[in-house]
Amino acid sequence: MRERRWTLAAILGATFMLLVDVTIIQVALPRIQVQMHASFTTLAWVIDAYALTLAALILTSGSLADRFGRRRIFVWGVGIFTAASAFCGVAQSALQLDIGRGLQGVGGAAMFATSLALIGQEFSGRERGNAIALWGATIGGAVAIGPLLGGALTEWLSWRWIFYVNLPIGIAVIALAQRHIKNLRDPEARTADVAGLVTFSGSLSLLIFSLLRGNESGWSSGLILCTLGAAAVLFVAFLAVELRQARPMLDLGLFRSPAFCGVALGTFAIGAGMFALFPWISLYLQNGLGYSPLQGGLRMLPATLLAFVVPILARRFGSRWPAAVHLWVGLGIVAIGLVLMRDLAAGSRWTALLPGLIVVGFGIGLANPAIGQLALAVAPPERAGMASGISNTCRIGGLAMGFAGLGALLQDRLWARLHMLVPSAPHELANVIASAGPRAAAARVPLAQRPELVAAGRDASVAGLDADFLAGSILLALGCLLVLALVRVKRPAATAASEPAAP
């Protein structure tokens, strides 16, 4: 048992490190924007460069883990992630930072793809359920402490320290993994699915690029139409490649199961509809309401702290309910929380967000561990790497697409509102307001026009954020309904309490 505790410590340490880097950077974005003079699109790539490579490589990493051994791929991932964190910390331009974030995603994909699989190989029965609950709490904890830690480091030291903190954690995780984790693999795995990797990552990359550049280039422009078309073609090619593979990185046969489809869609919904919203909320707190990075992180704590605490309480007091129930109820609660955050006004204080943040945190805490339980239940143990990879691809792919899509929606609604209030305002001011806030935009106009632009910028900012809350709530509501309709638990709750319920 002691050996398994060290194994779990390594897995949770790596999970915390890779997921805290999704949220820790959110509160630092305004400082990065000022120091590196980043545009709206460049600033968005600080998030999406990481999420994109993470999502694009998770499936391949899961396949490589089945072939070469889960511990080996896990350790290589931690090493790459740690080195890339050091590179991000010393970056001197936005381009260098984006490259470093992409490299972090490469390492993070290997870590994320193997985390659930390592839990599956080391634990069984009630112990596995407890380990997954701790894994879900770690995800929530990373979400919880990320904005607060990022705010403190950015305000007291520098935004660069949000990357330097990964170095000692990464070294410790590698030492624990090498000593305590067995290197199990699937003996039937033979070759890597290179064609699948190229077509899937290419499709996802072009889709994210289109979403980020759509407002700037025009949604009907040749560039956007071509990239969207190419993304669709590559995705169809990916499906064709996977159907012909003897050992595909994505087993399309799983999608014949309604339960598997429901879990995948529900996981995508929470990534795209909620986790993708956190950076925009953080930008609003700092750029719109004028809070410091630490103050902004503190005001997001009601949601993030509950996302950490609820999985532990749910495991103790809600174990008689199947994981599928936790998932659809959690998604529905998050949707309600987003509705509660709507209808902000230009003069609203941060407390207008508080009821919604509390409800959202509770819903995330219910849904996170349920996703992990159901992901491991849909595949045989020897293909746990693939099952873990699919689950995490849906989560991070949803984050990448949701962040880009919600950013495009925010930018579009912000510009429409600003143009209505100040018809003479140049189009590029909307980008400045979205990335740096109304005050930064006001500094670019004559002194006499600044009060009007600041007021209009605040109004336009909340209009854009309100549109995002509506879109996110719709996505979460759809995810809730799909999980409710598709994921059927066939075993009684009493049995499900001892181990993850099979859908």
Short mmCIF file of C-alpha atoms in Angstrom, two decimals:
data_model
loop_
_atom_site.label_atom_id
_atom_site.label_comp_id
_atom_site.label_asym_id
_atom_site.label_seq_id
_atom_site.Cartn_x
_atom_site.Cartn_y
_atom_site.Cartn_z
CA MET A 1 0.00 0.00 0.00
CA ARG A 2 2.86 2.38 0.82
CA GLU A 3 4.34 1.84 -2.63
CA ARG A 4 1.02 2.73 -4.23
CA ARG A 5 0.88 5.93 -2.17
CA TRP A 6 4.15 7.09 -3.70
CA THR A 7 2.82 6.13 -7.12
CA LEU A 8 -0.29 8.19 -6.51
CA ALA A 9 1.80 11.10 -5.23
CA ALA A 10 3.76 11.16 -8.50
CA ILE A 11 0.60 10.98 -10.63
CA LEU A 12 -1.17 13.70 -8.65
CA GLY A 13 1.93 15.92 -8.64
CA ALA A 14 2.17 15.74 -12.42
CA THR A 15 -1.57 16.27 -12.88
CA PHE A 16 -1.47 19.29 -10.60
CA MET A 17 1.50 20.77 -12.44
CA LEU A 18 0.10 20.43 -15.95
CA LEU A 19 -3.39 21.64 -15.04
CA VAL A 20 -2.30 24.51 -12.81
CA ASP A 21 -0.56 25.88 -15.91
CA VAL A 22 -3.98 26.18 -17.56
CA THR A 23 -5.27 28.48 -14.82
CA ILE A 24 -2.15 30.02 -13.25
CA ILE A 25 -1.44 32.08 -16.35
CA GLN A 26 -4.94 33.55 -16.55
CA VAL A 27 -4.35 36.32 -14.03
CA ALA A 28 -0.94 37.10 -15.56
CA LEU A 29 -2.30 37.77 -19.05
CA PRO A 30 -2.74 41.55 -18.57
CA ARG A 31 0.86 41.91 -17.32
CA ILE A 32 2.16 39.79 -20.19
CA GLN A 33 0.15 41.90 -22.64
CA VAL A 34 1.68 45.13 -21.32
CA GLN A 35 5.26 43.87 -21.13
CA MET A 36 5.28 42.15 -24.51
CA HIS A 37 2.86 44.53 -26.31
CA ALA A 38 0.74 41.55 -27.33
CA SER A 39 -2.31 41.92 -29.57
CA PHE A 40 -5.64 40.23 -28.81
CA THR A 41 -4.82 37.26 -31.07
CA THR A 42 -1.26 36.92 -29.73
CA LEU A 43 -2.56 37.01 -26.17
CA ALA A 44 -5.08 34.29 -27.00
CA TRP A 45 -2.27 32.07 -28.30
CA VAL A 46 -0.62 32.12 -24.85
CA ILE A 47 -3.54 29.95 -23.74
CA ASP A 48 -4.26 28.10 -26.97
CA ALA A 49 -0.66 27.21 -27.91
CA TYR A 50 -0.62 25.08 -24.76
CA ALA A 51 -4.15 23.73 -25.06
CA LEU A 52 -3.76 22.98 -28.78
CA THR A 53 -0.61 20.84 -28.55
CA LEU A 54 -1.95 19.23 -25.40
CA ALA A 55 -5.20 18.22 -27.11
CA ALA A 56 -3.57 17.27 -30.41
CA LEU A 57 -1.03 14.89 -28.85
CA ILE A 58 -2.97 13.24 -26.02
CA LEU A 59 -4.29 10.41 -28.21
CA THR A 60 -0.87 9.72 -29.71
CA SER A 61 0.70 9.82 -26.24
CA GLY A 62 -1.84 7.29 -25.03
CA SER A 63 -0.98 4.97 -27.92
CA LEU A 64 2.75 5.38 -27.30
CA ALA A 65 2.19 4.62 -23.62
CA ASP A 66 0.44 1.37 -24.51
CA ARG A 67 3.34 0.47 -26.80
CA PHE A 68 6.45 1.56 -24.85
CA GLY A 69 5.16 1.57 -21.31
CA ARG A 70 3.13 4.09 -19.36
CA ARG A 71 5.85 5.02 -16.89
CA ARG A 72 8.36 5.69 -19.64
CA ILE A 73 6.07 8.04 -21.57
CA PHE A 74 4.96 9.66 -18.30
CA VAL A 75 8.55 10.41 -17.24
CA TRP A 76 9.50 11.73 -20.69
CA GLY A 77 6.45 13.98 -20.58
CA VAL A 78 7.36 15.39 -17.18
CA GLY A 79 10.90 16.06 -18.38
CA ILE A 80 9.76 17.91 -21.52
CA PHE A 81 7.19 19.90 -19.57
CA THR A 82 9.72 20.94 -16.94
CA ALA A 83 12.31 22.03 -19.53
CA ALA A 84 9.66 23.94 -21.50
CA SER A 85 8.58 25.72 -18.31
CA ALA A 86 12.12 26.99 -17.87
CA PHE A 87 12.09 28.22 -21.50
CA CYS A 88 8.80 30.08 -20.92
CA GLY A 89 10.28 31.73 -17.86
CA VAL A 90 13.14 33.28 -19.84
CA ALA A 91 11.12 34.13 -22.99
CA GLN A 92 11.84 37.62 -24.34
CA SER A 93 9.01 37.92 -26.85
CA ALA A 94 5.43 36.83 -27.27
CA LEU A 95 6.51 34.44 -30.03
CA GLN A 96 9.07 32.76 -27.77
CA LEU A 97 6.47 32.45 -25.03
CA ASP A 98 3.98 30.88 -27.44
CA ILE A 99 6.64 28.39 -28.60
CA GLY A 100 7.44 27.50 -25.00
CA ARG A 101 3.76 27.05 -24.22
CA GLY A 102 3.45 24.73 -27.20
CA LEU A 103 6.37 22.64 -25.92
CA GLN A 104 4.71 22.52 -22.51
CA GLY A 105 1.68 21.05 -24.26
CA VAL A 106 3.85 18.31 -25.80
CA GLY A 107 5.03 17.20 -22.37
CA GLY A 108 1.64 17.77 -20.79
CA ALA A 109 -0.01 15.49 -23.33
CA ALA A 110 2.21 12.59 -22.29
CA MET A 111 1.49 13.27 -18.61
CA PHE A 112 -2.25 13.70 -19.04
CA ALA A 113 -2.65 10.68 -21.33
CA THR A 114 -1.01 8.37 -18.82
CA SER A 115 -2.32 9.72 -15.51
CA LEU A 116 -5.66 7.87 -15.45
CA ALA A 117 -4.08 4.81 -17.08
CA LEU A 118 -1.46 4.62 -14.31
CA ILE A 119 -4.21 4.85 -11.70
CA GLY A 120 -6.05 2.07 -13.55
CA GLN A 121 -3.00 -0.22 -13.56
CA GLU A 122 -2.04 0.37 -9.91
CA PHE A 123 -5.43 0.40 -8.17
CA SER A 124 -8.62 -1.64 -8.26
CA GLY A 125 -12.01 -1.75 -6.55
CA ARG A 126 -12.64 0.78 -3.80
CA GLU A 127 -8.98 1.88 -3.81
CA ARG A 128 -9.32 2.84 -7.48
CA GLY A 129 -12.44 4.85 -6.70
CA ASN A 130 -10.62 6.67 -3.89
CA ALA A 131 -7.61 7.33 -6.13
CA ILE A 132 -9.83 8.72 -8.88
CA ALA A 133 -11.59 10.92 -6.34
CA LEU A 134 -8.23 12.33 -5.27
CA TRP A 135 -7.29 12.76 -8.94
CA GLY A 136 -10.51 14.72 -9.49
CA ALA A 137 -9.83 16.77 -6.36
CA THR A 138 -6.34 17.49 -7.68
CA ILE A 139 -7.81 18.81 -10.91
CA GLY A 140 -10.10 20.99 -8.85
CA GLY A 141 -7.22 22.01 -6.60
CA ALA A 142 -5.12 23.03 -9.58
CA VAL A 143 -8.04 25.12 -10.83
CA ALA A 144 -8.47 26.54 -7.33
CA ILE A 145 -4.92 27.51 -6.51
CA GLY A 146 -3.91 28.49 -10.05
CA PRO A 147 -5.43 32.00 -10.17
CA LEU A 148 -4.46 32.71 -6.55
CA LEU A 149 -0.89 31.45 -6.94
CA GLY A 150 -0.54 33.15 -10.31
CA GLY A 151 -1.81 36.42 -8.86
CA ALA A 152 0.58 36.29 -5.90
CA LEU A 153 3.62 35.42 -8.02
CA THR A 154 2.79 38.01 -10.69
CA GLU A 155 2.19 40.78 -8.17
CA TRP A 156 5.02 40.07 -5.72
CA LEU A 157 7.72 38.67 -8.05
CA SER A 158 7.05 38.46 -11.79
CA TRP A 159 4.80 36.57 -14.15
CA ARG A 160 7.89 34.53 -15.08
CA TRP A 161 7.74 32.77 -11.71
CA ILE A 162 4.48 31.10 -12.67
CA PHE A 163 6.69 28.88 -14.85
CA TYR A 164 9.69 28.59 -12.54
CA VAL A 165 7.57 26.96 -9.80
CA ASN A 166 7.22 23.91 -12.08
CA LEU A 167 10.93 23.09 -11.91
CA PRO A 168 11.17 21.58 -8.39
CA ILE A 169 7.81 19.82 -8.79
CA GLY A 170 8.88 18.26 -12.08
CA ILE A 171 12.19 17.00 -10.67
CA ALA A 172 10.45 15.45 -7.65
CA VAL A 173 7.81 13.74 -9.82
CA ILE A 174 10.46 12.19 -12.08
CA ALA A 175 12.34 10.81 -9.07
CA LEU A 176 9.18 9.28 -7.57
CA ALA A 177 8.01 7.81 -10.87
CA GLN A 178 11.32 6.15 -11.66
CA ARG A 179 11.46 4.56 -8.24
CA HIS A 180 7.88 3.51 -7.58
CA ILE A 181 5.87 3.10 -10.83
CA LYS A 182 5.93 -0.10 -12.88
CA ASN A 183 6.42 0.26 -16.65
CA LEU A 184 3.48 -1.80 -17.93
CA ARG A 185 2.50 -1.81 -21.60
CA ASP A 186 0.12 -3.46 -24.04
CA PRO A 187 2.02 -6.39 -25.66
CA GLU A 188 -0.20 -6.18 -28.75
CA ALA A 189 0.71 -2.55 -29.48
CA ARG A 190 3.19 -2.41 -32.37
CA THR A 191 3.42 0.85 -34.33
CA ALA A 192 2.59 4.49 -33.73
CA ASP A 193 -0.34 5.95 -35.67
CA VAL A 194 1.61 8.68 -37.51
CA ALA A 195 -1.07 9.31 -40.15
CA GLY A 196 -3.68 9.71 -37.44
CA LEU A 197 -1.47 12.15 -35.55
CA VAL A 198 -0.84 14.32 -38.62
CA THR A 199 -4.47 14.49 -39.75
CA PHE A 200 -5.93 15.02 -36.28
CA SER A 201 -3.44 17.65 -35.12
CA GLY A 202 -3.61 19.40 -38.49
CA SER A 203 -7.41 19.55 -38.38
CA LEU A 204 -7.49 20.87 -34.82
CA SER A 205 -4.74 23.44 -35.51
CA LEU A 206 -6.52 24.85 -38.56
CA LEU A 207 -9.83 25.02 -36.69
CA ILE A 208 -8.26 26.94 -33.78
CA PHE A 209 -6.47 29.26 -36.21
CA SER A 210 -9.75 30.00 -37.99
CA LEU A 211 -11.55 30.78 -34.74
CA LEU A 212 -8.79 33.10 -33.55
CA ARG A 213 -8.43 34.94 -36.86
CA GLY A 214 -12.08 34.96 -37.96
CA ASN A 215 -12.99 38.42 -36.66
CA GLU A 216 -9.74 39.97 -37.82
CA SER A 217 -9.73 38.50 -41.34
CA GLY A 218 -13.50 38.27 -41.84
CA TRP A 219 -15.51 35.09 -41.54
CA SER A 220 -16.31 35.09 -45.24
CA SER A 221 -12.73 35.80 -46.31
CA GLY A 222 -10.87 33.36 -48.50
CA LEU A 223 -8.33 32.64 -45.75
CA ILE A 224 -10.91 31.63 -43.14
CA LEU A 225 -13.10 29.67 -45.55
CA CYS A 226 -10.07 27.78 -46.86
CA THR A 227 -8.71 26.95 -43.42
CA LEU A 228 -12.12 25.82 -42.17
CA GLY A 229 -12.55 23.68 -45.27
CA ALA A 230 -9.07 22.20 -44.87
CA ALA A 231 -9.81 21.45 -41.20
CA ALA A 232 -12.95 19.56 -42.22
CA VAL A 233 -11.11 17.62 -44.93
CA LEU A 234 -8.32 16.63 -42.55
CA PHE A 235 -10.83 15.51 -39.93
CA VAL A 236 -12.60 13.28 -42.46
CA ALA A 237 -9.18 11.94 -43.48
CA PHE A 238 -8.42 11.25 -39.81
CA LEU A 239 -11.60 9.20 -39.47
CA ALA A 240 -10.75 7.27 -42.65
CA VAL A 241 -7.23 6.58 -41.39
CA GLU A 242 -8.47 5.34 -38.03
CA LEU A 243 -10.98 2.99 -39.65
CA ARG A 244 -8.16 1.32 -41.60
CA GLN A 245 -5.74 0.99 -38.65
CA ALA A 246 -5.35 -2.37 -36.94
CA ARG A 247 -4.47 -0.57 -33.69
CA PRO A 248 -5.77 3.01 -34.05
CA MET A 249 -4.97 5.69 -31.49
CA LEU A 250 -8.72 6.43 -31.49
CA ASP A 251 -10.84 3.29 -31.44
CA LEU A 252 -13.90 4.46 -33.38
CA GLY A 253 -15.68 1.28 -32.38
CA LEU A 254 -16.18 2.81 -28.95
CA PHE A 255 -18.49 5.39 -30.50
CA ARG A 256 -20.97 2.62 -31.22
CA SER A 257 -21.68 2.80 -27.50
CA PRO A 258 -24.19 5.55 -26.65
CA ALA A 259 -22.69 5.75 -23.16
CA PHE A 260 -19.21 6.44 -24.50
CA CYS A 261 -20.56 9.14 -26.81
CA GLY A 262 -22.42 10.72 -23.91
CA VAL A 263 -19.33 10.86 -21.69
CA ALA A 264 -17.19 12.27 -24.52
CA LEU A 265 -19.74 14.98 -25.35
CA GLY A 266 -20.27 15.88 -21.69
CA THR A 267 -16.51 16.17 -21.16
CA PHE A 268 -16.17 18.38 -24.23
CA ALA A 269 -19.04 20.57 -23.02
CA ILE A 270 -17.46 21.36 -19.65
CA GLY A 271 -14.12 22.11 -21.30
CA ALA A 272 -15.55 24.38 -24.00
CA GLY A 273 -18.37 25.94 -22.02
CA MET A 274 -16.77 26.52 -18.61
CA PHE A 275 -13.00 26.03 -18.36
CA ALA A 276 -12.56 28.13 -21.51
CA LEU A 277 -14.42 30.97 -19.78
CA PHE A 278 -12.13 31.37 -16.79
CA PRO A 279 -9.43 33.39 -18.63
CA TRP A 280 -12.05 35.84 -19.93
CA ILE A 281 -13.51 36.26 -16.44
CA SER A 282 -10.00 36.93 -15.13
CA LEU A 283 -9.37 39.55 -17.81
CA TYR A 284 -12.66 41.24 -16.93
CA LEU A 285 -11.78 41.39 -13.23
CA GLN A 286 -8.44 43.04 -13.94
CA ASN A 287 -8.96 45.08 -17.10
CA GLY A 288 -12.63 45.89 -16.57
CA LEU A 289 -12.82 46.31 -12.79
CA GLY A 290 -9.22 47.34 -12.16
CA TYR A 291 -8.17 44.63 -9.71
CA SER A 292 -4.56 43.55 -9.34
CA PRO A 293 -3.57 39.98 -10.32
CA LEU A 294 -3.75 38.81 -6.71
CA GLN A 295 -7.06 40.58 -6.09
CA GLY A 296 -8.48 39.03 -9.25
CA GLY A 297 -7.32 35.57 -8.19
CA LEU A 298 -8.94 35.99 -4.78
CA ARG A 299 -12.26 36.90 -6.34
CA MET A 300 -12.28 33.71 -8.42
CA LEU A 301 -11.63 31.62 -5.31
CA PRO A 302 -15.31 30.86 -4.53
CA ALA A 303 -15.58 28.80 -7.73
CA THR A 304 -12.14 27.26 -7.72
CA LEU A 305 -12.12 26.32 -4.03
CA LEU A 306 -15.44 24.49 -4.33
CA ALA A 307 -14.09 22.64 -7.39
CA PHE A 308 -11.44 21.23 -5.04
CA VAL A 309 -13.59 20.48 -1.98
CA VAL A 310 -16.73 19.03 -3.60
CA PRO A 311 -15.08 15.87 -5.12
CA ILE A 312 -13.91 14.84 -1.66
CA LEU A 313 -17.33 15.42 -0.11
CA ALA A 314 -19.09 13.73 -3.03
CA ARG A 315 -16.93 10.63 -2.64
CA ARG A 316 -17.82 10.42 1.06
CA PHE A 317 -21.49 11.37 1.06
CA GLY A 318 -22.65 10.77 -2.51
CA SER A 319 -21.08 7.40 -3.32
CA ARG A 320 -24.48 5.68 -3.53
CA TRP A 321 -25.21 7.71 -6.67
CA PRO A 322 -23.65 6.39 -9.90
CA ALA A 323 -20.92 8.41 -11.61
CA ALA A 324 -23.25 9.13 -14.55
CA VAL A 325 -25.67 10.92 -12.21
CA HIS A 326 -22.84 13.02 -10.78
CA LEU A 327 -21.82 13.97 -14.31
CA TRP A 328 -25.16 15.13 -15.71
CA VAL A 329 -26.16 16.84 -12.47
CA GLY A 330 -22.79 18.60 -12.34
CA LEU A 331 -23.11 19.82 -15.93
CA GLY A 332 -26.62 21.10 -15.26
CA ILE A 333 -25.46 22.96 -12.15
CA VAL A 334 -22.63 24.63 -14.06
CA ALA A 335 -25.11 25.74 -16.73
CA ILE A 336 -27.29 27.32 -14.02
CA GLY A 337 -24.24 29.06 -12.56
CA LEU A 338 -23.41 30.65 -15.90
CA VAL A 339 -26.98 31.90 -16.26
CA LEU A 340 -26.65 33.52 -12.82
CA MET A 341 -23.57 35.43 -14.01
CA ARG A 342 -25.41 37.02 -16.94
CA ASP A 343 -26.88 40.52 -17.18
CA LEU A 344 -23.83 42.39 -15.92
CA ALA A 345 -23.94 46.16 -16.21
CA ALA A 346 -21.09 48.59 -16.85
CA GLY A 347 -21.24 49.63 -13.20
CA SER A 348 -21.52 46.12 -11.74
CA ARG A 349 -19.15 45.12 -8.97
CA TRP A 350 -17.47 41.73 -8.79
CA THR A 351 -20.09 40.55 -6.30
CA ALA A 352 -22.54 40.36 -9.21
CA LEU A 353 -20.56 37.28 -10.28
CA LEU A 354 -20.42 35.72 -6.81
CA PRO A 355 -23.63 33.60 -6.81
CA GLY A 356 -22.77 32.17 -10.21
CA LEU A 357 -19.15 31.45 -9.23
CA ILE A 358 -20.31 29.49 -6.18
CA VAL A 359 -22.78 27.42 -8.19
CA VAL A 360 -20.26 26.82 -10.99
CA GLY A 361 -17.61 25.60 -8.53
CA PHE A 362 -20.04 23.11 -7.00
CA GLY A 363 -21.00 21.74 -10.42
CA ILE A 364 -17.39 21.37 -11.57
CA GLY A 365 -16.58 19.51 -8.37
CA LEU A 366 -19.34 16.98 -9.07
CA ALA A 367 -18.50 16.47 -12.74
CA ASN A 368 -14.69 16.18 -12.67
CA PRO A 369 -14.22 12.86 -10.82
CA ALA A 370 -17.24 11.36 -12.58
CA ILE A 371 -15.54 11.94 -15.92
CA GLY A 372 -12.47 10.05 -14.72
CA GLN A 373 -14.50 7.12 -13.40
CA LEU A 374 -16.54 6.74 -16.56
CA ALA A 375 -13.51 7.09 -18.86
CA LEU A 376 -11.79 4.10 -17.26
CA ALA A 377 -14.98 2.03 -17.35
CA VAL A 378 -15.43 2.10 -21.14
CA ALA A 379 -12.28 0.24 -22.24
CA PRO A 380 -10.44 -2.97 -21.27
CA PRO A 381 -7.46 -2.50 -18.91
CA GLU A 382 -4.86 -3.05 -21.63
CA ARG A 383 -6.32 -0.09 -23.57
CA ALA A 384 -6.55 2.21 -20.57
CA GLY A 385 -4.06 4.58 -22.18
CA MET A 386 -6.38 5.04 -25.15
CA ALA A 387 -9.44 5.52 -22.96
CA SER A 388 -7.65 8.04 -20.76
CA GLY A 389 -6.39 9.83 -23.85
CA ILE A 390 -9.85 10.15 -25.39
CA SER A 391 -11.30 11.56 -22.17
CA ASN A 392 -8.57 14.12 -21.76
CA THR A 393 -8.59 15.04 -25.46
CA CYS A 394 -12.27 15.89 -25.17
CA ARG A 395 -11.59 18.01 -22.08
CA ILE A 396 -8.56 19.91 -23.41
CA GLY A 397 -9.81 20.00 -27.01
CA GLY A 398 -12.98 21.57 -25.66
CA LEU A 399 -10.88 24.12 -23.76
CA ALA A 400 -8.85 25.00 -26.85
CA MET A 401 -11.85 25.35 -29.17
CA GLY A 402 -14.01 26.96 -26.52
CA PHE A 403 -11.41 29.57 -25.61
CA ALA A 404 -10.90 30.51 -29.25
CA GLY A 405 -14.62 30.44 -30.05
CA LEU A 406 -15.71 32.35 -26.95
CA GLY A 407 -12.94 34.85 -27.58
CA ALA A 408 -14.21 35.40 -31.11
CA LEU A 409 -17.77 35.83 -29.82
CA LEU A 410 -16.65 38.24 -27.09
CA GLN A 411 -14.64 40.27 -29.59
CA ASP A 412 -17.55 40.42 -32.06
CA ARG A 413 -20.17 41.44 -29.46
CA LEU A 414 -17.75 43.93 -27.90
CA TRP A 415 -17.12 45.58 -31.27
CA ALA A 416 -20.84 45.70 -32.13
CA ARG A 417 -21.69 47.36 -28.81
CA LEU A 418 -18.78 49.79 -29.00
CA HIS A 419 -19.70 50.80 -32.55
CA MET A 420 -23.28 51.41 -31.44
CA LEU A 421 -22.17 53.65 -28.55
CA VAL A 422 -19.24 55.37 -30.28
CA PRO A 423 -19.75 55.08 -34.07
CA SER A 424 -16.49 56.89 -34.80
CA ALA A 425 -14.34 54.49 -32.73
CA PRO A 426 -11.69 52.71 -34.88
CA HIS A 427 -12.12 48.97 -35.19
CA GLU A 428 -8.75 48.19 -33.59
CA LEU A 429 -9.89 49.79 -30.33
CA ALA A 430 -12.20 46.82 -29.77
CA ASN A 431 -9.16 44.53 -29.81
CA VAL A 432 -7.36 46.78 -27.32
CA ILE A 433 -10.38 46.81 -24.99
CA ALA A 434 -10.70 43.02 -25.20
CA SER A 435 -7.03 42.36 -24.40
CA ALA A 436 -5.95 45.33 -22.27
CA GLY A 437 -9.13 47.04 -21.05
CA PRO A 438 -10.97 50.35 -21.61
CA ARG A 439 -8.29 52.49 -19.95
CA ALA A 440 -5.59 51.18 -22.27
CA ALA A 441 -7.83 51.92 -25.27
CA ALA A 442 -8.60 55.44 -23.96
CA ALA A 443 -4.89 56.25 -23.92
CA ARG A 444 -4.94 56.02 -27.73
CA VAL A 445 -7.54 58.75 -28.30
CA PRO A 446 -7.51 62.52 -27.64
CA LEU A 447 -7.96 63.56 -24.00
CA ALA A 448 -11.43 65.01 -24.54
CA GLN A 449 -12.74 61.68 -25.88
CA ARG A 450 -11.35 59.48 -23.11
CA PRO A 451 -14.23 59.59 -20.58
CA GLU A 452 -16.74 58.65 -23.27
CA LEU A 453 -14.56 55.81 -24.55
CA VAL A 454 -13.90 54.41 -21.07
CA ALA A 455 -17.64 54.31 -20.31
CA ALA A 456 -18.45 52.79 -23.69
CA GLY A 457 -15.58 50.31 -23.33
CA ARG A 458 -16.91 49.08 -19.99
CA ASP A 459 -20.38 48.67 -21.43
CA ALA A 460 -19.02 46.85 -24.47
CA SER A 461 -16.85 44.57 -22.31
CA VAL A 462 -19.77 43.33 -20.24
CA ALA A 463 -21.84 42.88 -23.41
CA GLY A 464 -19.15 40.59 -24.80
CA LEU A 465 -18.81 38.67 -21.55
CA ASP A 466 -22.59 38.33 -21.28
CA ALA A 467 -22.67 36.73 -24.73
CA ASP A 468 -20.01 34.27 -23.59
CA PHE A 469 -21.99 33.35 -20.47
CA LEU A 470 -25.04 32.65 -22.61
CA ALA A 471 -23.08 30.52 -25.09
CA GLY A 472 -21.38 28.60 -22.26
CA SER A 473 -24.66 27.92 -20.49
CA ILE A 474 -26.17 26.55 -23.72
CA LEU A 475 -23.19 24.24 -24.25
CA LEU A 476 -23.38 22.94 -20.67
CA ALA A 477 -27.15 22.44 -20.88
CA LEU A 478 -26.74 20.43 -24.08
CA GLY A 479 -23.99 18.37 -22.47
CA CYS A 480 -26.23 17.68 -19.47
CA LEU A 481 -29.09 16.50 -21.67
CA LEU A 482 -26.84 14.30 -23.80
CA VAL A 483 -25.30 12.59 -20.76
CA LEU A 484 -28.75 12.09 -19.25
CA ALA A 485 -30.05 10.57 -22.48
CA LEU A 486 -27.06 8.44 -23.48
CA VAL A 487 -25.23 7.29 -20.35
CA ARG A 488 -27.27 4.52 -18.76
CA VAL A 489 -26.00 2.83 -15.61
CA LYS A 490 -26.88 -0.83 -15.70
CA ARG A 491 -25.66 -1.77 -12.25
CA PRO A 492 -27.32 -0.91 -8.94
CA ALA A 493 -25.94 1.99 -6.93
CA ALA A 494 -24.76 -0.31 -4.15
CA THR A 495 -22.38 -2.03 -6.51
CA ALA A 496 -21.24 1.24 -8.02
CA ALA A 497 -20.15 2.47 -4.62
CA SER A 498 -17.29 0.00 -4.50
CA GLU A 499 -15.83 0.77 -7.93
CA PRO A 500 -16.52 2.94 -10.99
CA ALA A 501 -19.82 2.19 -12.61
CA ALA A 502 -19.75 0.86 -16.15
CA PRO A 503 -22.03 2.79 -18.47
#
